Tab-separated table of C-alpha atoms in Angstrom:
chain	number	residue	atom	x	y	z
H	1	MET	CA	-19.042	19.022	-16.325
H	2	PRO	CA	-18.905	15.955	-18.604
H	3	ASP	CA	-20.772	12.830	-17.515
H	4	ILE	CA	-18.512	9.792	-17.397
H	5	LYS	CA	-19.296	6.219	-16.386
H	6	PHE	CA	-17.449	3.525	-14.471
H	7	LYS	CA	-18.305	-0.129	-14.930
H	8	GLN	CA	-17.570	-2.388	-11.960
H	9	PRO	CA	-16.450	-6.016	-12.431
H	10	ASP	CA	-19.959	-7.135	-11.348
H	11	GLY	CA	-21.508	-5.098	-14.181
H	12	GLN	CA	-22.771	-2.219	-12.050
H	13	ILE	CA	-22.476	1.155	-13.789
H	14	ILE	CA	-21.759	4.315	-11.787
H	15	GLU	CA	-22.383	7.656	-13.466
H	16	VAL	CA	-20.199	10.530	-12.373
H	17	GLU	CA	-20.400	14.223	-13.172
H	18	ALA	CA	-16.698	14.995	-13.574
H	19	LEU	CA	-15.019	18.340	-13.117
H	20	ILE	CA	-13.050	19.628	-16.114
H	21	GLY	CA	-9.353	19.701	-15.157
H	22	ASP	CA	-9.598	16.881	-12.607
H	23	SER	CA	-7.994	13.560	-13.461
H	24	VAL	CA	-10.341	10.655	-14.132
H	25	MET	CA	-8.856	9.042	-11.009
H	26	MET	CA	-9.835	12.086	-8.931
H	27	ALA	CA	-13.349	12.058	-10.384
H	28	ALA	CA	-13.653	8.356	-9.444
H	29	SER	CA	-12.251	8.962	-5.993
H	30	LYS	CA	-14.567	11.924	-5.269
H	31	ALA	CA	-17.555	9.817	-6.310
H	32	GLY	CA	-16.401	6.888	-4.160
H	33	VAL	CA	-15.932	4.494	-7.076
H	34	GLU	CA	-14.480	1.263	-5.665
H	35	GLY	CA	-11.541	-0.476	-7.328
H	36	ILE	CA	-9.607	2.600	-8.485
H	37	GLU	CA	-7.077	2.200	-5.685
H	38	ALA	CA	-4.560	4.937	-6.629
H	39	GLU	CA	-2.085	3.828	-3.991
H	40	CYS	CA	0.319	6.698	-4.838
H	41	GLY	CA	-2.453	9.319	-4.902
H	42	GLY	CA	-1.970	10.264	-8.549
H	43	SER	CA	1.793	10.440	-8.960
H	44	GLY	CA	1.708	7.961	-11.843
H	45	MET	CA	3.928	5.463	-10.060
H	46	CYS	CA	1.941	2.553	-8.687
H	47	GLY	CA	-0.274	1.304	-11.532
H	48	THR	CA	-3.266	0.811	-9.218
H	49	CYS	CA	-5.653	3.294	-10.859
H	50	HIS	CA	-5.603	1.204	-14.023
H	51	CYS	CA	-8.794	1.119	-16.104
H	52	TYR	CA	-9.965	0.108	-19.575
H	53	VAL	CA	-11.265	2.962	-21.750
H	54	ASP	CA	-14.136	2.282	-24.170
H	55	GLU	CA	-13.074	1.736	-27.772
H	56	ALA	CA	-14.941	4.805	-29.065
H	57	THR	CA	-12.935	7.194	-26.876
H	58	VAL	CA	-9.549	5.556	-26.475
H	59	GLU	CA	-8.320	6.542	-29.934
H	60	ASN	CA	-9.271	10.193	-29.422
H	61	LEU	CA	-7.233	10.514	-26.230
H	62	PRO	CA	-3.701	11.920	-26.167
H	63	PRO	CA	-1.418	8.847	-26.240
H	64	PRO	CA	0.270	7.803	-22.996
H	65	GLU	CA	3.644	9.370	-22.214
H	66	LYS	CA	6.643	7.049	-21.954
H	67	SER	CA	6.444	6.884	-18.157
H	68	GLU	CA	2.761	5.851	-18.310
H	69	SER	CA	3.480	3.248	-21.026
H	70	ASN	CA	6.261	1.761	-18.877
H	71	ILE	CA	3.821	1.297	-16.022
H	72	LEU	CA	0.975	-0.019	-18.200
H	73	GLN	CA	3.168	-2.973	-19.173
H	74	TRP	CA	3.068	-4.169	-15.571
H	75	VAL	CA	-0.483	-3.529	-14.426
H	76	ILE	CA	-2.643	-6.609	-13.827
H	77	GLU	CA	-3.993	-7.877	-17.166
H	78	PRO	CA	-3.118	-4.993	-19.484
H	79	GLN	CA	-4.996	-4.570	-22.761
H	80	ALA	CA	-4.658	-2.257	-25.780
H	81	ASN	CA	-7.221	0.121	-24.196
H	82	SER	CA	-5.523	0.184	-20.766
H	83	ARG	CA	-4.784	3.593	-19.245
H	84	LEU	CA	-3.812	4.986	-15.855
H	85	SER	CA	-6.815	7.054	-14.790
H	86	CYS	CA	-4.556	9.474	-12.875
H	87	GLN	CA	-2.956	10.504	-16.164
H	88	LEU	CA	-6.246	11.240	-17.977
H	89	VAL	CA	-7.455	14.809	-17.629
H	90	VAL	CA	-11.206	15.364	-17.761
H	91	THR	CA	-12.210	17.355	-20.873
H	92	ASP	CA	-15.369	17.508	-23.002
H	93	ILE	CA	-13.912	14.705	-25.133
H	94	LEU	CA	-14.743	12.333	-22.272
H	95	GLU	CA	-18.511	13.034	-22.345
H	96	GLY	CA	-20.271	9.682	-22.083
H	97	THR	CA	-17.039	7.651	-21.858
H	98	LEU	CA	-17.209	4.288	-20.112
H	99	PHE	CA	-14.210	3.328	-17.950
H	100	GLU	CA	-14.097	-0.324	-17.006
H	101	VAL	CA	-12.646	-1.020	-13.544
H	102	PRO	CA	-10.481	-4.181	-13.572
H	103	ALA	CA	-11.308	-7.131	-11.303
H	104	THR	CA	-8.196	-6.412	-9.234
H	105	GLN	CA	-5.354	-3.895	-9.106
H	106	PHE	CA	-2.916	-6.201	-7.248
U	1	MET	CA	-5.045	-11.303	23.785
U	2	THR	CA	-7.919	-9.180	25.028
U	3	GLU	CA	-8.709	-5.651	23.973
U	4	GLN	CA	-8.053	-3.203	26.741
U	5	THR	CA	-9.029	0.393	26.993
U	6	ILE	CA	-5.856	2.347	27.469
U	7	GLU	CA	-5.957	5.852	28.792
U	8	PRO	CA	-2.833	7.376	27.304
U	9	THR	CA	-0.511	9.267	29.589
U	10	LEU	CA	-0.163	12.501	27.704
U	11	HIS	CA	-0.361	15.346	30.151
U	12	SER	CA	2.315	16.398	32.557
U	13	ASN	CA	0.876	16.163	36.082
U	14	GLN	CA	2.552	19.356	37.218
U	15	THR	CA	1.595	21.760	34.448
U	16	GLY	CA	-1.188	20.004	32.566
U	17	THR	CA	0.602	20.663	29.290
U	18	LEU	CA	0.424	18.142	26.504
U	19	ASN	CA	3.469	15.916	26.536
U	20	PHE	CA	3.736	13.273	23.789
U	21	GLU	CA	6.713	11.002	24.524
U	22	PRO	CA	6.565	7.854	22.377
U	23	LEU	CA	10.219	6.810	22.695
U	24	GLY	CA	10.590	3.912	25.120
U	25	ASN	CA	6.898	4.167	26.131
U	26	ARG	CA	5.905	0.484	26.403
U	27	GLU	CA	2.178	1.243	26.329
U	28	PHE	CA	2.516	3.315	23.152
U	29	LEU	CA	4.783	0.776	21.466
U	30	LEU	CA	2.300	-2.048	22.135
U	31	ASP	CA	-0.738	-0.056	20.995
U	32	PRO	CA	-0.207	3.495	19.701
U	33	TYR	CA	-3.835	4.051	18.705
U	34	PRO	CA	-5.247	5.542	21.931
U	35	TYR	CA	-2.360	8.041	21.758
U	36	PHE	CA	-2.998	8.789	18.093
U	37	GLU	CA	-6.689	9.413	18.789
U	38	LYS	CA	-5.916	11.898	21.579
U	39	MET	CA	-3.303	13.670	19.514
U	40	ARG	CA	-5.611	13.995	16.483
U	41	LYS	CA	-8.185	15.618	18.776
U	42	GLU	CA	-5.907	17.783	20.905
U	43	ALA	CA	-2.831	18.528	18.798
U	44	PRO	CA	-2.985	17.148	15.222
U	45	VAL	CA	0.304	18.972	14.581
U	46	TYR	CA	2.566	18.902	17.633
U	47	ARG	CA	5.984	20.443	18.268
U	48	HIS	CA	8.143	18.272	20.527
U	49	GLU	CA	10.103	19.971	23.263
U	50	GLY	CA	13.728	19.293	24.086
U	51	THR	CA	14.618	16.958	21.214
U	52	LEU	CA	18.169	17.266	19.880
U	53	ILE	CA	16.839	17.916	16.397
U	54	PRO	CA	13.781	20.229	16.128
U	55	LEU	CA	10.871	17.829	15.657
U	56	VAL	CA	7.201	18.210	14.744
U	57	SER	CA	4.747	15.272	14.709
U	58	VAL	CA	1.693	15.237	12.447
U	59	PHE	CA	-1.296	12.960	13.160
U	60	SER	CA	-4.313	14.116	11.104
U	61	HIS	CA	-5.105	12.817	7.642
U	62	GLU	CA	-5.079	16.384	6.308
U	63	SER	CA	-1.504	17.096	7.382
U	64	VAL	CA	-0.090	13.603	6.828
U	65	LYS	CA	-1.319	13.659	3.221
U	66	ARG	CA	-0.036	17.191	2.698
U	67	VAL	CA	3.468	16.379	3.973
U	68	TYR	CA	3.748	13.133	2.016
U	69	GLU	CA	2.574	14.708	-1.253
U	70	ASP	CA	4.437	18.018	-1.041
U	71	TRP	CA	8.029	16.892	-1.583
U	72	GLU	CA	9.175	20.402	-2.478
U	73	ASN	CA	8.361	21.733	0.996
U	74	PHE	CA	8.931	18.455	2.841
U	75	SER	CA	12.112	16.943	1.482
U	76	SER	CA	13.491	13.433	1.904
U	77	VAL	CA	17.048	14.797	1.750
U	78	ASN	CA	18.509	15.208	5.215
U	79	PRO	CA	19.860	18.775	5.519
U	80	HIS	CA	21.993	17.721	8.492
U	81	MET	CA	24.135	15.528	6.221
U	82	LYS	CA	27.078	17.247	4.588
U	83	GLN	CA	26.554	17.967	0.903
U	84	GLY	CA	28.409	15.635	-1.421
U	85	LYS	CA	28.720	12.895	1.164
U	86	ARG	CA	27.327	9.507	0.149
U	87	VAL	CA	23.800	9.193	1.496
U	88	PHE	CA	22.713	5.752	2.603
U	89	GLY	CA	19.075	4.976	2.034
U	90	SER	CA	18.947	5.150	-1.749
U	91	LEU	CA	15.506	6.226	-3.080
U	92	LEU	CA	14.201	6.832	0.420
U	93	LYS	CA	16.568	9.747	1.050
U	94	MET	CA	16.286	11.522	-2.316
U	95	ASP	CA	14.016	14.062	-3.990
U	96	PRO	CA	13.149	14.419	-7.688
U	97	PRO	CA	14.843	14.552	-10.183
U	98	GLN	CA	17.526	12.296	-8.621
U	99	HIS	CA	14.765	10.135	-7.134
U	100	SER	CA	12.752	10.031	-10.395
U	101	ARG	CA	15.691	8.612	-12.352
U	102	LEU	CA	16.153	5.698	-9.928
U	103	ARG	CA	12.426	5.092	-9.514
U	104	GLU	CA	11.974	4.875	-13.286
U	105	ILE	CA	14.647	2.186	-13.516
U	106	ILE	CA	13.676	0.212	-10.425
U	107	GLY	CA	9.924	0.905	-10.098
U	108	PRO	CA	8.630	-1.403	-12.875
U	109	MET	CA	10.072	-4.464	-11.084
U	110	PHE	CA	7.735	-3.841	-8.174
U	111	LEU	CA	4.535	-3.110	-10.099
U	112	PRO	CA	1.607	-5.483	-9.504
U	113	GLY	CA	1.971	-7.376	-12.814
U	114	PHE	CA	5.693	-7.985	-12.334
U	115	ILE	CA	5.238	-8.999	-8.707
U	116	ARG	CA	2.547	-11.496	-9.698
U	117	GLN	CA	5.235	-13.396	-11.642
U	118	GLN	CA	7.082	-13.919	-8.366
U	119	GLU	CA	4.149	-15.719	-6.747
U	120	PRO	CA	5.398	-19.285	-7.420
U	121	MET	CA	8.670	-18.473	-5.611
U	122	VAL	CA	6.816	-16.758	-2.740
U	123	ARG	CA	4.340	-19.651	-2.475
U	124	ALA	CA	7.187	-22.195	-2.332
U	125	GLU	CA	8.834	-20.164	0.453
U	126	ALA	CA	5.530	-20.071	2.375
U	127	LYS	CA	5.161	-23.865	2.087
U	128	ARG	CA	8.749	-24.316	3.267
U	129	VAL	CA	8.140	-22.096	6.314
U	130	ILE	CA	4.940	-23.958	7.256
U	131	SER	CA	6.617	-27.357	6.844
U	132	GLN	CA	9.295	-26.282	9.325
U	133	ILE	CA	6.844	-25.225	12.040
U	134	LYS	CA	4.012	-27.677	11.432
U	135	ASN	CA	3.061	-29.580	14.568
U	136	GLN	CA	4.669	-27.056	16.958
U	137	THR	CA	1.834	-26.303	19.373
U	138	HIS	CA	3.502	-23.145	20.673
U	139	LEU	CA	4.618	-20.615	18.083
U	140	GLU	CA	6.211	-17.220	18.304
U	141	VAL	CA	4.653	-15.502	15.287
U	142	VAL	CA	7.275	-12.773	14.693
U	143	GLU	CA	10.275	-15.099	14.464
U	144	ASP	CA	8.867	-18.536	13.586
U	145	LEU	CA	6.377	-17.426	10.938
U	146	ALA	CA	6.607	-13.798	9.796
U	147	GLY	CA	10.354	-13.152	10.076
U	148	VAL	CA	11.528	-16.371	8.400
U	149	MET	CA	9.029	-15.836	5.593
U	150	THR	CA	9.979	-12.251	4.767
U	151	VAL	CA	13.720	-12.771	5.032
U	152	GLY	CA	13.408	-15.848	2.793
U	153	VAL	CA	11.478	-13.972	0.115
U	154	ILE	CA	13.610	-10.838	0.121
U	155	CYS	CA	16.839	-12.873	0.024
U	156	ASN	CA	15.511	-14.935	-2.891
U	157	LEU	CA	14.629	-11.717	-4.722
U	158	THR	CA	18.090	-10.262	-4.121
U	159	GLY	CA	20.094	-13.468	-4.690
U	160	ILE	CA	21.327	-13.771	-1.093
U	161	PRO	CA	22.210	-17.421	-0.350
U	162	SER	CA	20.153	-19.356	2.195
U	163	GLN	CA	23.057	-19.791	4.635
U	164	ASP	CA	23.034	-16.002	5.180
U	165	HIS	CA	19.283	-15.591	5.797
U	166	GLN	CA	19.503	-15.657	9.594
U	167	LEU	CA	22.424	-13.226	9.572
U	168	ILE	CA	20.448	-10.786	7.406
U	169	ARG	CA	17.384	-11.227	9.613
U	170	ASP	CA	19.373	-10.386	12.765
U	171	TRP	CA	21.041	-7.350	11.210
U	172	THR	CA	17.872	-5.868	9.741
U	173	LEU	CA	16.021	-6.442	13.019
U	174	ASP	CA	18.781	-4.537	14.822
U	175	GLY	CA	18.318	-1.732	12.296
U	176	ALA	CA	14.517	-1.700	12.648
U	177	LYS	CA	14.748	-1.365	16.432
U	178	ILE	CA	16.688	1.875	16.146
U	179	GLU	CA	15.517	3.329	12.811
U	180	GLY	CA	14.089	6.782	13.352
U	181	ASN	CA	14.415	6.694	17.145
U	182	ILE	CA	17.268	9.198	17.097
U	183	TYR	CA	14.897	12.002	16.045
U	184	PHE	CA	13.012	11.613	19.337
U	185	SER	CA	16.144	11.609	21.502
U	186	LYS	CA	16.637	14.333	24.074
U	187	THR	CA	20.137	13.325	25.008
U	188	TYR	CA	23.109	12.542	22.854
U	189	ASP	CA	23.401	8.782	23.202
U	190	ASP	CA	26.928	7.715	22.177
U	191	LYS	CA	26.072	4.063	22.583
U	192	ALA	CA	22.970	4.195	20.353
U	193	ILE	CA	24.782	6.154	17.651
U	194	GLY	CA	27.763	3.770	17.842
U	195	LYS	CA	25.419	0.808	17.535
U	196	MET	CA	23.673	2.345	14.547
U	197	ALA	CA	27.018	2.986	12.819
U	198	ALA	CA	28.166	-0.571	13.581
U	199	VAL	CA	24.966	-2.106	12.175
U	200	GLY	CA	25.209	0.112	9.079
U	201	GLY	CA	28.879	-0.736	8.574
U	202	ARG	CA	28.349	-4.503	8.831
U	203	LEU	CA	25.434	-4.435	6.408
U	204	MET	CA	27.191	-2.221	3.907
U	205	GLY	CA	30.313	-4.425	3.798
U	206	TYR	CA	28.142	-7.458	3.181
U	207	TYR	CA	26.131	-5.813	0.395
U	208	GLU	CA	29.233	-4.498	-1.360
U	209	ASN	CA	30.650	-8.019	-1.587
U	210	HIS	CA	27.297	-9.468	-2.560
U	211	VAL	CA	26.619	-6.951	-5.349
U	212	ASP	CA	30.169	-7.300	-6.698
U	213	SER	CA	29.741	-11.057	-6.951
U	214	LEU	CA	26.399	-10.643	-8.785
U	215	ILE	CA	27.955	-8.140	-11.197
U	216	LYS	CA	30.658	-10.738	-12.003
U	217	GLN	CA	28.277	-13.671	-12.112
U	218	PRO	CA	24.632	-12.622	-12.507
U	219	GLY	CA	21.823	-14.916	-11.371
U	220	ASP	CA	18.075	-14.710	-12.039
U	221	ASP	CA	17.380	-12.353	-9.108
U	222	LEU	CA	16.269	-8.699	-9.286
U	223	ILE	CA	19.676	-7.279	-8.348
U	224	SER	CA	21.349	-9.191	-11.183
U	225	LYS	CA	18.696	-7.828	-13.571
U	226	LEU	CA	19.287	-4.305	-12.262
U	227	SER	CA	23.047	-4.762	-12.693
U	228	GLN	CA	22.326	-4.753	-16.477
U	229	SER	CA	20.578	-1.333	-16.188
U	230	ASP	CA	21.961	2.198	-15.986
U	231	LEU	CA	22.408	1.996	-12.198
U	232	THR	CA	25.958	2.545	-10.991
U	233	ARG	CA	27.639	0.023	-8.664
U	234	ILE	CA	27.104	2.342	-5.686
U	235	GLU	CA	23.433	2.878	-6.585
U	236	LEU	CA	22.992	-0.879	-6.823
U	237	ILE	CA	24.610	-1.485	-3.419
U	238	ASP	CA	22.518	1.225	-1.764
U	239	PHE	CA	19.310	-0.060	-3.329
U	240	THR	CA	20.074	-3.650	-2.251
U	241	GLN	CA	20.553	-2.409	1.292
U	242	LEU	CA	17.262	-0.467	1.126
U	243	LEU	CA	15.284	-3.331	-0.381
U	244	VAL	CA	16.488	-5.937	2.116
U	245	GLY	CA	15.982	-3.575	5.061
U	246	ALA	CA	12.609	-2.198	4.016
U	247	GLY	CA	11.225	-5.487	2.730
U	248	ASN	CA	11.914	-7.409	5.881
U	249	GLU	CA	10.568	-5.947	9.121
U	250	THR	CA	7.726	-4.072	7.425
U	251	THR	CA	6.128	-7.118	5.820
U	252	ALA	CA	6.894	-9.208	8.914
U	253	GLY	CA	4.968	-6.511	10.807
U	254	LEU	CA	1.995	-6.812	8.442
U	255	ILE	CA	1.858	-10.620	8.793
U	256	THR	CA	2.152	-10.328	12.588
U	257	ASN	CA	-0.525	-7.625	12.726
U	258	VAL	CA	-3.032	-9.738	10.784
U	259	ILE	CA	-2.667	-12.523	13.364
U	260	ARG	CA	-2.718	-10.124	16.296
U	261	VAL	CA	-5.916	-8.410	15.100
U	262	LEU	CA	-7.624	-11.704	14.181
U	263	LEU	CA	-6.975	-12.956	17.722
U	264	GLN	CA	-8.889	-9.888	18.913
U	265	HIS	CA	-11.736	-10.690	16.466
U	266	PRO	CA	-12.472	-14.419	16.988
U	267	ASP	CA	-15.484	-14.401	14.640
U	268	VAL	CA	-13.318	-13.255	11.713
U	269	LEU	CA	-10.520	-15.633	12.770
U	270	GLU	CA	-12.966	-18.530	12.560
U	271	GLN	CA	-14.073	-17.408	9.086
U	272	VAL	CA	-10.459	-17.226	7.867
U	273	ILE	CA	-9.652	-20.711	9.188
U	274	ALA	CA	-12.751	-22.028	7.382
U	275	ASP	CA	-12.228	-20.097	4.126
U	276	GLN	CA	-8.965	-18.437	3.093
U	277	SER	CA	-10.549	-16.749	0.065
U	278	ILE	CA	-11.501	-13.814	2.311
U	279	LEU	CA	-7.829	-13.120	3.099
U	280	PRO	CA	-7.301	-10.402	0.434
U	281	THR	CA	-10.161	-8.412	2.039
U	282	VAL	CA	-8.808	-9.089	5.539
U	283	ILE	CA	-5.384	-7.851	4.433
U	284	GLU	CA	-6.825	-4.677	2.849
U	285	GLU	CA	-8.678	-3.772	6.046
U	286	LEU	CA	-5.572	-4.627	8.087
U	287	VAL	CA	-3.455	-2.333	5.923
U	288	ARG	CA	-5.807	0.448	6.984
U	289	PHE	CA	-6.488	-0.667	10.554
U	290	TRP	CA	-3.020	-1.722	11.735
U	291	PRO	CA	-0.464	-1.007	8.991
U	292	PRO	CA	3.112	-2.260	9.253
U	293	VAL	CA	4.580	1.245	9.449
U	294	ARG	CA	3.775	3.750	12.200
U	295	GLY	CA	5.368	6.684	10.488
U	296	GLY	CA	8.218	8.181	8.548
U	297	TYR	CA	9.913	11.537	8.341
U	298	ARG	CA	10.586	14.449	6.075
U	299	HIS	CA	12.713	17.567	6.439
U	300	ALA	CA	11.016	20.973	6.195
U	301	VAL	CA	12.599	23.205	3.550
U	302	ASN	CA	10.554	26.404	3.886
U	303	GLU	CA	8.770	28.296	6.621
U	304	LEU	CA	5.057	27.495	6.548
U	305	GLU	CA	2.106	26.648	8.740
U	306	LEU	CA	0.388	23.320	9.310
U	307	GLU	CA	-2.959	23.481	11.130
U	308	GLY	CA	-1.845	26.591	13.000
U	309	VAL	CA	1.624	25.317	13.947
U	310	LYS	CA	4.606	27.146	12.491
U	311	ILE	CA	7.091	24.906	10.681
U	312	ASN	CA	10.667	26.149	10.334
U	313	PRO	CA	13.220	25.198	7.695
U	314	GLY	CA	15.365	22.390	9.136
U	315	ASP	CA	12.569	20.909	11.266
U	316	THR	CA	12.150	17.179	11.007
U	317	VAL	CA	8.485	16.407	10.447
U	318	TRP	CA	7.390	12.995	11.733
U	319	VAL	CA	4.471	11.733	9.672
U	320	TRP	CA	2.286	9.281	11.629
U	321	GLY	CA	0.615	7.562	8.656
U	322	ALA	CA	-0.872	4.864	10.899
U	323	SER	CA	-2.774	7.610	12.722
U	324	ALA	CA	-4.063	9.183	9.485
U	325	SER	CA	-5.733	5.941	8.368
U	326	ARG	CA	-7.812	6.003	11.604
U	327	ASP	CA	-8.875	9.641	11.094
U	328	GLU	CA	-12.680	9.896	11.190
U	329	ASN	CA	-12.414	12.491	8.413
U	330	LEU	CA	-11.050	9.749	6.155
U	331	ASN	CA	-13.089	6.689	7.175
U	332	GLU	CA	-16.345	6.275	9.099
U	333	ASP	CA	-15.985	4.192	12.276
U	334	ALA	CA	-12.265	4.391	11.628
U	335	ASP	CA	-11.368	2.675	14.918
U	336	LYS	CA	-13.367	-0.436	14.019
U	337	PHE	CA	-12.088	-3.428	12.055
U	338	ILE	CA	-14.808	-3.832	9.401
U	339	LEU	CA	-14.332	-6.341	6.604
U	340	ASP	CA	-17.109	-5.166	4.264
U	341	ARG	CA	-16.212	-1.499	4.691
U	342	LYS	CA	-17.219	0.712	1.764
U	343	ARG	CA	-14.775	3.298	0.407
U	344	ARG	CA	-11.870	2.039	2.473
U	345	GLN	CA	-9.092	4.637	2.465
U	346	HIS	CA	-5.639	4.545	4.029
U	347	ILE	CA	-2.164	6.073	3.989
U	348	ALA	CA	-0.376	2.873	4.959
U	349	PHE	CA	2.196	3.036	2.179
U	350	ALA	CA	2.610	6.852	2.147
U	351	LYS	CA	1.456	8.939	-0.827
U	352	GLY	CA	3.134	10.801	-3.643
U	353	VAL	CA	6.523	10.094	-5.203
U	354	HIS	CA	7.724	8.064	-2.213
U	355	THR	CA	4.749	5.682	-2.137
U	356	CYS	CA	6.153	2.377	-0.904
U	357	ILE	CA	7.658	0.578	-3.881
U	358	GLY	CA	7.017	-2.806	-2.252
U	359	ASN	CA	3.302	-2.477	-1.482
U	360	ALA	CA	2.166	-5.102	-4.025
U	361	LEU	CA	4.906	-7.498	-2.868
U	362	ALA	CA	3.976	-7.034	0.800
U	363	ARG	CA	0.310	-7.805	0.049
U	364	MET	CA	1.107	-10.911	-2.009
U	365	GLU	CA	3.666	-12.247	0.478
U	366	THR	CA	1.258	-11.772	3.386
U	367	ARG	CA	-1.550	-13.476	1.479
U	368	CYS	CA	0.622	-16.484	0.504
U	369	ILE	CA	1.990	-17.224	3.984
U	370	LEU	CA	-1.390	-16.724	5.639
U	371	GLU	CA	-3.199	-18.916	3.075
U	372	GLU	CA	-0.703	-21.681	3.784
U	373	PHE	CA	-0.900	-21.150	7.559
U	374	PHE	CA	-4.662	-20.900	7.990
U	375	SER	CA	-5.350	-23.822	5.628
U	376	SER	CA	-3.091	-25.985	7.845
U	377	ILE	CA	-4.606	-25.249	11.255
U	378	LYS	CA	-7.748	-26.103	13.210
U	379	SER	CA	-7.537	-23.360	15.802
U	380	LEU	CA	-5.378	-20.476	16.990
U	381	LYS	CA	-5.314	-18.996	20.491
U	382	THR	CA	-3.417	-16.379	22.416
U	383	SER	CA	-0.638	-17.739	24.590
U	384	GLU	CA	-0.349	-16.959	28.301
U	385	THR	CA	3.021	-15.376	27.543
U	386	PRO	CA	2.300	-11.755	26.643
U	387	ALA	CA	3.343	-10.072	23.392
U	388	GLU	CA	6.422	-7.860	23.615
U	389	PRO	CA	6.644	-4.414	21.997
U	390	LEU	CA	9.127	-3.434	19.285
U	391	SER	CA	11.035	-0.332	20.323
U	392	SER	CA	10.747	1.253	16.887
U	393	MET	CA	9.232	4.581	15.883
U	394	THR	CA	8.801	3.323	12.307
U	395	ILE	CA	7.713	-0.330	12.439
U	396	ASN	CA	4.183	-0.810	13.768
U	397	GLY	CA	4.814	-4.421	14.723
U	398	LEU	CA	5.802	-6.439	17.771
U	399	ALA	CA	9.051	-7.941	19.032
U	400	SER	CA	7.212	-11.168	19.840
U	401	LEU	CA	3.704	-12.630	19.651
U	402	PRO	CA	3.422	-16.075	21.276
U	403	VAL	CA	0.394	-18.139	20.199
U	404	CYS	CA	-0.997	-21.675	20.682
U	405	VAL	CA	-1.817	-23.619	17.525
U	406	GLU	CA	-3.845	-26.739	16.871
U	407	TRP	CA	-2.775	-28.165	13.498
U	408	LYS	CA	-4.963	-30.207	11.146
C-alpha cells in the first residue's frame, strides 16, 4: 500500500494510502480528494482527472499511450509533467509521489 | 415559484401495486424528484408493465453507474433496428470499437482546453442575446434567454448561418419533445411515429446540404475542421445532426434550471446578482441537483440481474441519471442545494465511454450567458404565469419559465 500525496491549489497536502492495482484517480476518489473530477469515471476520455506528477517520479513512469497524449494536449494548462490520473496504475514506484491537482479541470 | 411538497401518485388505487407512469404525467414532468425518491426507496430497478418494447427503469446510483459503465452488457446499439441499415444518432448509438474510432477523431475538439478557445465566440453570443432582451421586464427564460443562446452557439460551432437559427431551434425542440418517449408508449401511436419520422427527415435533408457545402467551401467551424479528418461524408452528416440536437435543448435546460433553482433559493440568487464569481460553483451544484438530462437508455445484451430484478436480452433499460445524483448513498443531504458541498458527486453527463462529449462546452456556455445576465440585472422574480413542463423523458428542463426582471 504505497503512500501517495495530493497537493491542492491552496497548498494543502492530502496523504493517501493507495491500493496497488487501483488507478491514481481511484485512490484520489476513494480518499475524497477534491479537484480530480473524472467526469467519465476513468475511461480516459474527458481529461478532467488531469494532474501534475512530481519531477522525481514522472520520468520513471511508463510513458503515456497515444490516446492519453492526445487528451493531454487539450487539458487546462498542460505541462511536461501532466498525466491523466485514471491512466496511472498504483505500484511501489509511486511511494511518496506528489500529485499536484490543477486549479481547475474545466 | 414556491417549493411544494408533492406526494407522487405511484400506487394503483385498486391493487396497491407500484405503478410508475412518467409519460404525460404533468406533475412528474415539472418536478420528477419526489417520484425518483420513492422509486429509489421502493423499486430502484423497476420493470414497466404493458409497454410496447420491454422496458426496465433504474433509479439508484449503484445500478445507474453499472449500466452506464458496462457497455458490453448494456449496449447503445438498438437491436430492434435491422442490421446494416444506417443508424441515425452517430456516436450515441454505437459501441466500441466503432464508437472508439469516431470518439478519437471528434473527442479532442470538445476537451476542456479546446473548448476554452471558443470562449470569445460564446461570450460575444451571450452579449448579443442580452442586448436583444435588455429592458424587457417580462421574460420567458426558455425561449428568450436559454434557447436563443444555445442555438446561437451550436450554429456558430457548426457553421450554420444566422438566418437558419430559428428554424434549427424549432426542429430540435420538436425532436426533444418526443426523444425517448416512444419507449414508454403502451399503444402504437401512428401520429407520434409519423411526426418523429417527419422531424428526422427534415433535419437530415438540411444537414446533408449543409455538410456538402462545407466540404466544398470549408469555413472556420468545427464541422469544416472535421471534414479534413478521416470521417466519411455520412459520418460527418450524422455527427452534425447529433451535435446540433444534443447541444441545444440540453444546455438550454441547464441554463433554465439554474434560474429556476435560484428563484427557489432567494439568498443564493441575491449573492449571484451581487457577485457572479460564484457562478462556477452554482453551476457545479446545479449539475448535480437539477441536471439538464433526466435519463437515457441502453439495450440489454445478456440475461443478468440488477438489484434482484431479472434483465432479459432485448430489454430497453432506462437510466435515470438525474435520480442517481440525488441518491443518499452518493451524496449526503442529496435533496438539498448546497453551494459549499464537500465531495460533490453526480452522474449528470453519464459515465464510461458515452460520457457526454459536450460537458465542458455546456458548463462554459451556461457560465457566460449567466455572467452576462446577472451582471445586467437588479432583481429577478417569479412571474404570476406558471412554468410549463416539457413533455420529454430525456430533457430535464421546462417548456417555459416566465420571470419578471428589473434591469440595471
